[in-house]
mmCIF file of C-alpha atoms and ligand atoms in Angstrom:
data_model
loop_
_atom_site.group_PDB
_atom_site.id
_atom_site.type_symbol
_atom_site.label_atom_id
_atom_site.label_comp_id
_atom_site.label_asym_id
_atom_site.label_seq_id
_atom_site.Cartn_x
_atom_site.Cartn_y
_atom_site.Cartn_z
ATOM 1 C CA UNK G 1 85.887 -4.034 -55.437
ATOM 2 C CA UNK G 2 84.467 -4.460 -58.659
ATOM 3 C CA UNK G 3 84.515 -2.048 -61.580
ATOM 4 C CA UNK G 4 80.248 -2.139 -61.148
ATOM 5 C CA UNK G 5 80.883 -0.944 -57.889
ATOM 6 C CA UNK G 6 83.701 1.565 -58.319
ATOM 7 C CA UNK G 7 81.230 3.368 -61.289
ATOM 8 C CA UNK G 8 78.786 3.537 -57.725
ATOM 9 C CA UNK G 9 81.372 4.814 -55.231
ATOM 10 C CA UNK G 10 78.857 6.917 -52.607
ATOM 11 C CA UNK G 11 79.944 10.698 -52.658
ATOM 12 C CA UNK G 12 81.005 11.486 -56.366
ATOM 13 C CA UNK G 13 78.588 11.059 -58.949
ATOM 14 C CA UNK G 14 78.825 8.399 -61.773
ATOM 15 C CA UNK G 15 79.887 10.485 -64.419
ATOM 16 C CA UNK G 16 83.126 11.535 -62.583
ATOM 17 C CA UNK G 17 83.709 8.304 -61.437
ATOM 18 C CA UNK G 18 83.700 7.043 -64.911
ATOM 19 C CA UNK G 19 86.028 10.035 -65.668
ATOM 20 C CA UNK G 20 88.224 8.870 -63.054
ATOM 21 C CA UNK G 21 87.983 5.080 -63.489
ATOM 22 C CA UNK G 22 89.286 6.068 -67.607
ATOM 23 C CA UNK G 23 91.959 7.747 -66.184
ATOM 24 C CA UNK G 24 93.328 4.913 -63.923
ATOM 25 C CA UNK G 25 92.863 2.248 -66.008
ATOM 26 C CA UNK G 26 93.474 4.028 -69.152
ATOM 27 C CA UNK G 27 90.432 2.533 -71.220
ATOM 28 C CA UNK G 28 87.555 4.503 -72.324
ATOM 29 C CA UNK G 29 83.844 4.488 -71.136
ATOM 30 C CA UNK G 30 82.729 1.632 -73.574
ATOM 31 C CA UNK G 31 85.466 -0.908 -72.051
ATOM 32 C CA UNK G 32 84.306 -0.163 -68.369
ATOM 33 C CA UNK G 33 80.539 -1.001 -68.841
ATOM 34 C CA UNK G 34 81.547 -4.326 -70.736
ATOM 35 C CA UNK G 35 83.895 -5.637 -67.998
ATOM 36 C CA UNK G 36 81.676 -4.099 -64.807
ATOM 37 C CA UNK G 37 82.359 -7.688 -63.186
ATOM 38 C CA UNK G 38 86.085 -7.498 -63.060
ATOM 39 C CA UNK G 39 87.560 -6.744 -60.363
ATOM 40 C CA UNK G 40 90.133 -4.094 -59.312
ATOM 41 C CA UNK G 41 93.681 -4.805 -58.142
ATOM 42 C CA UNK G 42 94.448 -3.625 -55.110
ATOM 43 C CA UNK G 43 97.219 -1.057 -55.468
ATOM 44 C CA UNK G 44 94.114 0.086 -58.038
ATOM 45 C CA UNK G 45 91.827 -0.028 -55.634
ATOM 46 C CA UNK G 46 93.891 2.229 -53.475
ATOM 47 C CA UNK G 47 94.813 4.834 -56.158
ATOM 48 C CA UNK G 48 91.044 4.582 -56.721
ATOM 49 C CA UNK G 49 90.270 5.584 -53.521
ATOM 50 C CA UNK G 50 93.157 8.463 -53.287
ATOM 51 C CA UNK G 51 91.619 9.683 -55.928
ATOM 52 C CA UNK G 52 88.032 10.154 -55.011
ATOM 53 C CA UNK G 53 89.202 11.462 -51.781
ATOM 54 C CA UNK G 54 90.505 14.992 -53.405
ATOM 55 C CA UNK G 55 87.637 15.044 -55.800
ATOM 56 C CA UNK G 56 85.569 14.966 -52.616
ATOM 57 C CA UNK G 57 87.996 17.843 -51.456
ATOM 58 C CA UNK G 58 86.756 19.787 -53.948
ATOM 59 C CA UNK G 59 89.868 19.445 -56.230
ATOM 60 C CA UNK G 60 88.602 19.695 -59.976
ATOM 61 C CA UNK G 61 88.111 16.608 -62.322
ATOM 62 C CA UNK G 62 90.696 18.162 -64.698
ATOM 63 C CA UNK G 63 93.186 19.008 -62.203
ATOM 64 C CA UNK G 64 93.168 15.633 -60.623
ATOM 65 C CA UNK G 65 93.354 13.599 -64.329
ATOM 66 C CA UNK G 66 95.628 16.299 -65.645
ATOM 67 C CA UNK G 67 93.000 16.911 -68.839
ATOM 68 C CA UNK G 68 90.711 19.201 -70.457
ATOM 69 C CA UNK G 69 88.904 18.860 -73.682
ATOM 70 C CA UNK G 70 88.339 22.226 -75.661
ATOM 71 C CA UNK G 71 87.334 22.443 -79.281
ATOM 72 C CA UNK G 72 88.097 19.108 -80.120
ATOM 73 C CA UNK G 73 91.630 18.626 -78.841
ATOM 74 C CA UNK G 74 92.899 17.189 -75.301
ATOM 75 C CA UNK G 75 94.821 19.934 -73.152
ATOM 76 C CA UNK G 76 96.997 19.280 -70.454
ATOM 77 C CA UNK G 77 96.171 21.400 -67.671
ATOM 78 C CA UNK G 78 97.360 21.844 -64.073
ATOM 79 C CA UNK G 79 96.681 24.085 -60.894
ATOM 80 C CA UNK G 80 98.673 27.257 -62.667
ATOM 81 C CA UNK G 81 95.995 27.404 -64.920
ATOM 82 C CA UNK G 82 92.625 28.318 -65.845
ATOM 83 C CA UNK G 83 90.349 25.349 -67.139
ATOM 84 C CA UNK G 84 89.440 25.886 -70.192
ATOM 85 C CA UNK G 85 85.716 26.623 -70.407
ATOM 86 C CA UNK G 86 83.020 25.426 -73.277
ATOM 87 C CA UNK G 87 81.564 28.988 -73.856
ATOM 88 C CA UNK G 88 85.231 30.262 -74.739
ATOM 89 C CA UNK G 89 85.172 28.037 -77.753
ATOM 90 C CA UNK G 90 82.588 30.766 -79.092
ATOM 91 C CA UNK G 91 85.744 33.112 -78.853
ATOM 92 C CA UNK G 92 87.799 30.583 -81.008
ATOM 93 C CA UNK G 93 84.991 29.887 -83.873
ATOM 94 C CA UNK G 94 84.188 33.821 -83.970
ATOM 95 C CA UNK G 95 88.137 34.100 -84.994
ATOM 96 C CA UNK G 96 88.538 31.554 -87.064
ATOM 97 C CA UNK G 97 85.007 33.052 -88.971
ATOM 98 C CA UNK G 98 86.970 36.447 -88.739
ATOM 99 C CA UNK G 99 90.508 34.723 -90.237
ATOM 100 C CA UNK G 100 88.237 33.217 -93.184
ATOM 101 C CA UNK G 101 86.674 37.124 -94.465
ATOM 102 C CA UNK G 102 88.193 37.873 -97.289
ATOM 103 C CA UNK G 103 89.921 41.018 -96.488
ATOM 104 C CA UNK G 104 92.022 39.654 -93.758
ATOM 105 C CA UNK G 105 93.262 36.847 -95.572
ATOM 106 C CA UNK G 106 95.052 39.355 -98.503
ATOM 107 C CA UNK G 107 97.557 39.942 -96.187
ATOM 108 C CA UNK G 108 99.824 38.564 -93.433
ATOM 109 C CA UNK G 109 98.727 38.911 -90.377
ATOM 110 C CA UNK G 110 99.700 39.860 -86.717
ATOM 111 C CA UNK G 111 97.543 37.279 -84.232
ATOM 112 C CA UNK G 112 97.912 37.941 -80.228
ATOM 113 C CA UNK G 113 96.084 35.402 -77.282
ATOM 114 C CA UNK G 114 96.214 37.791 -74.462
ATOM 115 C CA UNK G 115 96.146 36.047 -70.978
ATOM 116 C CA UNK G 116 96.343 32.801 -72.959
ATOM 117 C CA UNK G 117 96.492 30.492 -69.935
ATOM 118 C CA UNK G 118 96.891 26.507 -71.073
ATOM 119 C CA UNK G 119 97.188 27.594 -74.388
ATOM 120 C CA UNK G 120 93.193 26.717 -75.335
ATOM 121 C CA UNK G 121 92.279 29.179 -77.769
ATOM 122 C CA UNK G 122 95.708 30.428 -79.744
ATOM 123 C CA UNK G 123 96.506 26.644 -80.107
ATOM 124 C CA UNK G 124 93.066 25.924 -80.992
ATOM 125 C CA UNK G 125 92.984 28.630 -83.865
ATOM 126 C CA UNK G 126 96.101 27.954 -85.195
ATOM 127 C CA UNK G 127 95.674 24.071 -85.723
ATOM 128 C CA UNK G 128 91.869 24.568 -86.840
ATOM 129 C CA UNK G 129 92.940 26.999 -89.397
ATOM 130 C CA UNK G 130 96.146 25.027 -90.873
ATOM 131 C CA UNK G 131 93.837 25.423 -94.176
ATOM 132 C CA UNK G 132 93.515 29.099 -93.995
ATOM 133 C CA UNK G 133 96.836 30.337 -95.347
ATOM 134 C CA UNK G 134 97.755 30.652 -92.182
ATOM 135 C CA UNK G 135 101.357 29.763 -92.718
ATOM 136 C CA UNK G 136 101.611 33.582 -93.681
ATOM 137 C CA UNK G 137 100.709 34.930 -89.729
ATOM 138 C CA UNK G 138 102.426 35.212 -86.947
ATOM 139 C CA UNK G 139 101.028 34.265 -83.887
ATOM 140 C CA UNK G 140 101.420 35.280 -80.280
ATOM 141 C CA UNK G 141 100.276 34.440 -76.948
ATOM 142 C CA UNK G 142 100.802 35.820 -73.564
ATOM 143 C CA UNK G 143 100.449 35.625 -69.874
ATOM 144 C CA UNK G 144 101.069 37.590 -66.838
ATOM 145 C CA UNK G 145 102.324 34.227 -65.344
ATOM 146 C CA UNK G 146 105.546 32.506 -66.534
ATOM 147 C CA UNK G 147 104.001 28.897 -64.618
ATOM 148 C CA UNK G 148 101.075 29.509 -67.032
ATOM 149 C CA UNK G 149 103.267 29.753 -69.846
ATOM 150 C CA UNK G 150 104.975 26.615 -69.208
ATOM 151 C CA UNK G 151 101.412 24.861 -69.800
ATOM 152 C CA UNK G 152 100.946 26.843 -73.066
ATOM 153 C CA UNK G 153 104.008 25.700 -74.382
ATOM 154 C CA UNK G 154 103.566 22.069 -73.462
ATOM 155 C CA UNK G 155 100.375 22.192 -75.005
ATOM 156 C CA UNK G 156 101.867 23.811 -78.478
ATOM 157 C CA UNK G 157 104.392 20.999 -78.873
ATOM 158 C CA UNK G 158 101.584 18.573 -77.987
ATOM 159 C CA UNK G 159 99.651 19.613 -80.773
ATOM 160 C CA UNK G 160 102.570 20.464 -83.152
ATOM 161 C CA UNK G 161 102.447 24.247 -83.376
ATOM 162 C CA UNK G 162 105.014 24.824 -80.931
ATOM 163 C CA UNK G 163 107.401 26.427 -83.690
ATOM 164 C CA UNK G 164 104.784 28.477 -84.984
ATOM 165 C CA UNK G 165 103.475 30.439 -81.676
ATOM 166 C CA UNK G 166 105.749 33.066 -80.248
ATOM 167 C CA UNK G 167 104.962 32.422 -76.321
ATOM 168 C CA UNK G 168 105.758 36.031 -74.416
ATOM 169 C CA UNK G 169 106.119 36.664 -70.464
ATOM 170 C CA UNK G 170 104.160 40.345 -70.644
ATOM 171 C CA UNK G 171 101.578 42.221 -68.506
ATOM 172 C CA UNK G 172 98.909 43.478 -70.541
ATOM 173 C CA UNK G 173 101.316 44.981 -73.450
ATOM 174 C CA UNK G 174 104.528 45.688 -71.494
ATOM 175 C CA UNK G 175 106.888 43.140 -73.381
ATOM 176 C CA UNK G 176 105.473 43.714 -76.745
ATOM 177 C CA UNK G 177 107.903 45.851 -78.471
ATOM 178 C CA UNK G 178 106.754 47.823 -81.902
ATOM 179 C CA UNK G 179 104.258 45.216 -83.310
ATOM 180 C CA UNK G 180 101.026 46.179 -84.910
ATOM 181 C CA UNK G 181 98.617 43.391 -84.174
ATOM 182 C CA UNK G 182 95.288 42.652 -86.684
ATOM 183 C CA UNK G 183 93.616 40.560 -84.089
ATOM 184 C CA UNK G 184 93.771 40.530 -80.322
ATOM 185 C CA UNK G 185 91.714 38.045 -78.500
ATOM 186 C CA UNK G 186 91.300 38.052 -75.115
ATOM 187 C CA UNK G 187 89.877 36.672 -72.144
ATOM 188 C CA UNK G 188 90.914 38.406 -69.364
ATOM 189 C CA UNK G 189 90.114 37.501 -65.591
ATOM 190 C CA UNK G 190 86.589 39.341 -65.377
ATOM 191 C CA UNK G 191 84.372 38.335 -62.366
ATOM 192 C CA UNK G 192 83.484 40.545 -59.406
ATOM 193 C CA UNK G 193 84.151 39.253 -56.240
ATOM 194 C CA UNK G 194 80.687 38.533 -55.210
ATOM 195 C CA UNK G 195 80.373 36.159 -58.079
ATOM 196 C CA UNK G 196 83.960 33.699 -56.781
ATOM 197 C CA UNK G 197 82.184 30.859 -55.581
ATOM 198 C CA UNK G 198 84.064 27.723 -53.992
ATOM 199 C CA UNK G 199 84.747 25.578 -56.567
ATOM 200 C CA UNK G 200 86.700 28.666 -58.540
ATOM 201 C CA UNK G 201 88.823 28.289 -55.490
ATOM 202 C CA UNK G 202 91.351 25.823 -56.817
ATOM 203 C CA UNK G 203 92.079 27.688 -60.027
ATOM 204 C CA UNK G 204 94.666 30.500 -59.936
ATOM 205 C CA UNK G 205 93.032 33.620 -58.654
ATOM 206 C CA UNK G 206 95.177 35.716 -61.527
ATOM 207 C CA UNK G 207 93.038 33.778 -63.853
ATOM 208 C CA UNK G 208 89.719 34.889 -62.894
ATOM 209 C CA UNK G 209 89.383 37.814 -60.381
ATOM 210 C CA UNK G 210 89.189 40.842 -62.441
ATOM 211 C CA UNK G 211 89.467 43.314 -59.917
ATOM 212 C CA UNK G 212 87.419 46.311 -59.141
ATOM 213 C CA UNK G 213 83.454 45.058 -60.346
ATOM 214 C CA UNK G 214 85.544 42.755 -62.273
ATOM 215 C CA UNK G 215 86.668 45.116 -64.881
ATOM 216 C CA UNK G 216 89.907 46.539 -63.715
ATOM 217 C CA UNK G 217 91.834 44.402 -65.952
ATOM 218 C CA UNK G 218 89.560 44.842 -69.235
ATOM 219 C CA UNK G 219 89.459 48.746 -68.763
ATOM 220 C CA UNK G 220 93.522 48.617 -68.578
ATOM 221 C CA UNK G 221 93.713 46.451 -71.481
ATOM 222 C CA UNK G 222 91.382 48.435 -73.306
ATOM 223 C CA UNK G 223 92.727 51.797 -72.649
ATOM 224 C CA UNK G 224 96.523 50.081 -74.045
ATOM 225 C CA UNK G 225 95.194 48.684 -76.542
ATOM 226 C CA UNK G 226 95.010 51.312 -78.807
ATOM 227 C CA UNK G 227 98.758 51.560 -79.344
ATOM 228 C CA UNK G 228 99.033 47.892 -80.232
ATOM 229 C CA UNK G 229 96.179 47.648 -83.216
ATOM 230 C CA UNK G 230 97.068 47.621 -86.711
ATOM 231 C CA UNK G 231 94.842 49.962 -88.456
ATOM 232 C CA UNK G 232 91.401 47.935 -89.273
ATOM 233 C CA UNK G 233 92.261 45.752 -86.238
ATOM 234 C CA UNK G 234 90.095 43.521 -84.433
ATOM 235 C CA UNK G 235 89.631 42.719 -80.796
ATOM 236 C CA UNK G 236 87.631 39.840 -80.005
ATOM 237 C CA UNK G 237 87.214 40.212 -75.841
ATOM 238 C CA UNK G 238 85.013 37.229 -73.705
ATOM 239 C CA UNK G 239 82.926 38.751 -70.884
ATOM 240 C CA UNK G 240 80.600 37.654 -68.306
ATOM 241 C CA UNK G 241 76.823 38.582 -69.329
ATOM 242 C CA UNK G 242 76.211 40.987 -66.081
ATOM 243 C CA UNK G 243 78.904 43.292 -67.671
ATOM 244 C CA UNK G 244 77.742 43.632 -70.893
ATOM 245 C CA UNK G 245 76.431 47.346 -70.558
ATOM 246 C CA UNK G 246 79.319 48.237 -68.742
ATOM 247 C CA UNK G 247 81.930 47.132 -71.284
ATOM 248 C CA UNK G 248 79.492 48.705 -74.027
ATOM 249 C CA UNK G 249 80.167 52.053 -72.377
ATOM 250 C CA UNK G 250 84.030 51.147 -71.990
ATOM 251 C CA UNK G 251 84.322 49.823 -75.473
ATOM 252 C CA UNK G 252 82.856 53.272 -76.853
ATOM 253 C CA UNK G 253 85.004 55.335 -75.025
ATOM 254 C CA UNK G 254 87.979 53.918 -75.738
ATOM 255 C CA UNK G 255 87.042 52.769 -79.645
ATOM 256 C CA UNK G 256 83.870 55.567 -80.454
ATOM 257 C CA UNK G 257 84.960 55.169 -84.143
ATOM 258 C CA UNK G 258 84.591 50.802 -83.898
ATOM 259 C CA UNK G 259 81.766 49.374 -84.891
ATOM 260 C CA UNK G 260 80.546 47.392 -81.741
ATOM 261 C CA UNK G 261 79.248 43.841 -82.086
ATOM 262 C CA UNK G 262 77.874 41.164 -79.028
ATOM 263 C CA UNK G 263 77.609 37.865 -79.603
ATOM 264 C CA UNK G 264 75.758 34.983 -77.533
ATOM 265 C CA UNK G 265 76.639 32.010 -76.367
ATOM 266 C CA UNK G 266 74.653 28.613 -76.887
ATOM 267 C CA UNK G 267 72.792 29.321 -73.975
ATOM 268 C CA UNK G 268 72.007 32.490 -75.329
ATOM 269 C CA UNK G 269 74.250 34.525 -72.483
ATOM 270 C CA UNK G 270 76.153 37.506 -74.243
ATOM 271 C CA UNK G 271 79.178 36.472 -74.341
ATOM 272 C CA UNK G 272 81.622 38.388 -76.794
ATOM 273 C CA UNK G 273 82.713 41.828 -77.589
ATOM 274 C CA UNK G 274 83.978 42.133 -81.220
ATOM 275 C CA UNK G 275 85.313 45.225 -81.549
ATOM 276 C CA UNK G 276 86.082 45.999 -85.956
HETATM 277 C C1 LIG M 1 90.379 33.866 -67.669
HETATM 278 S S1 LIG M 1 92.029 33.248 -67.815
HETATM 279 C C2 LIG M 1 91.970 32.695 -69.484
HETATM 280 C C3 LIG M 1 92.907 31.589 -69.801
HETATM 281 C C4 LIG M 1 92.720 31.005 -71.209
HETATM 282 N N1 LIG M 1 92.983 31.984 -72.223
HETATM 283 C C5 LIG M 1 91.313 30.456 -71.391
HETATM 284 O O1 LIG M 1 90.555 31.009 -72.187
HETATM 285 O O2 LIG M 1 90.948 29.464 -70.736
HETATM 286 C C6 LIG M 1 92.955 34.732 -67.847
HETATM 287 C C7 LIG M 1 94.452 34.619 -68.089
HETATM 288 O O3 LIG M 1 94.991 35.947 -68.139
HETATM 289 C C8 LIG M 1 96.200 36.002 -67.425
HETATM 290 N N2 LIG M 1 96.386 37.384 -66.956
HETATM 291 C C9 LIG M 1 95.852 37.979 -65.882
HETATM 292 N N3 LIG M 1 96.245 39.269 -65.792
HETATM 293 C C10 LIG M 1 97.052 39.493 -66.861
HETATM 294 C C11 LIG M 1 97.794 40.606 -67.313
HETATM 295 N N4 LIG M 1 97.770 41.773 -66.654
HETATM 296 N N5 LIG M 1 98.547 40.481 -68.439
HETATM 297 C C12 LIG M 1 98.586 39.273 -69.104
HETATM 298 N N6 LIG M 1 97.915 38.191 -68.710
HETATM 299 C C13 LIG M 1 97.155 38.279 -67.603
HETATM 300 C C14 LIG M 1 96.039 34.979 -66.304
HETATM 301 O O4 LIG M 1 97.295 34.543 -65.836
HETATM 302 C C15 LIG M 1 95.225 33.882 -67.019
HETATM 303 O O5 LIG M 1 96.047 32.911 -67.593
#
């Protein structure tokens, strides 16, 4: 088989088998399309094939090459976790933007990734805001799920922050003993039922079934929360669009004195809480 007609394997479409061919053969996109007449070893040619069988089980592109891009860096990610997702990277920008005001950066702050899975967004913040004196915070991430921990922590020493992230087995707060965080960011497993669709299948179900209507978790969170905020805190929560009004009313019961802000995504689907 030639590398022309690996890119045109019937049953996955061209842009995964690019993704796929990369990842075998270690070369990037550019190298493929100028040696398409070369052909493919045949141990290659098997691992080719072994590998476009489980995509065409339904396995995940990420799980299968064992990487996800978010915000510019390359995660490792594997079936304990939830793939990282472009619209959270609205989550990380809107924190950074909130690390940057003035009033937050007079003083040292308390920074906690709730449910922080690979590792995306607490990673993400803390080595796209080395400039911010951000050697003065502390930062913390968390996860219901010690296997999803283990990715986190890869992914820290990976990108070099490992020493500067305190990674913490907790449910919602349990574990988190006297600390007054200035920022909590989460995304929390939110989706009804009704909306799990096959493909979500593969990913751990901790990750994104949210309970009752999907807000079991959030309304627990939020109604802790409270206890856990430094005064002036912020929460920065991601949500599914359908829940918006719902959260609204949960937000102002539990925080009537926050001011309550929503912000959209670049498809224009509301997409963060920011509670300040
Ligand atoms: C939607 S995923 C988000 C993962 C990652 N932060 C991201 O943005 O891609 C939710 C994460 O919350 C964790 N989680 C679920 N319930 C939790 C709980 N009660 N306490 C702490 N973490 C929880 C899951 O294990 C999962 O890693």
């Amino acid at each position: 088989m030639t590398i022309k007609e690996a890119l045109n394997y019937s049953g996955v479409s061209t842009l995964e088998a690019e993704v796929l061919l990369c990842y075998l053969l270690k070369k990037d996109r550019a190298w493929l399309y100028s040696h398409q007449d070369d052909i493919l070893a045949r141990d290659r040619a098997r691992r080719y094939h072994k590998l476009i069988a489980r995509r065409q089980k339904g396995e995940p592109i990420a799980y299968i090459t064992g990487h996800k891009e978010f915000f510019g860096l390359d995660f490792y990610v594997d079936q304990n976790v939830l793939i990282p997702r472009p619209e959270t990277e609205l989550l990380v920008e809107k924190t950074i933007q909130v690390l940057k005001s003035y009033k937050l950066q007079a003083k040292k702050l308390n920074i906690l990734d709730l449910g922080t899975g690979s590792g995306n967004i607490i990673i993400s913040i803390r080595v796209n805001s080395k400039q911010i004196t951000v050697n003065r915070n502390n930062y913390y991430a968390t996860d219901i799920s010690k296997e999803a921990l283990k990715v986190a922590k890869k992914n820290a020493k990976k990108h070099k922050v490992f020493s500067k992230i305190q990674f913490i087995h907790s449910d919602l707060f349990d574990n988190l003993y006297e600390i007054k965080f200035d920022l909590i960011i989460a995304n929390l497993p939110y989706l009804d039922k009704k909306w799990i669709d096959k493909e979500l299948k593969s990913e751990p179900k901790n990750a994104f079934d949210g309970g009752k209507n999907g807000l079991e978790i959030i309304e627990k969170f939020l109604q802790k929360t409270n206890c856990y905020l430094a005064k002036n805190g912020i929460i920065l929560i991601e949500i599914d669009p359908r829940q918006r009004n719902k959260i609204k009313k949960l937000a102002k019961k539990y925080f009537p004195n926050k001011k309550l802000t929503i912000k959209k995504d670049l498809s224009k689907f509301d997409r963060i809480v920011v509670l300040s």
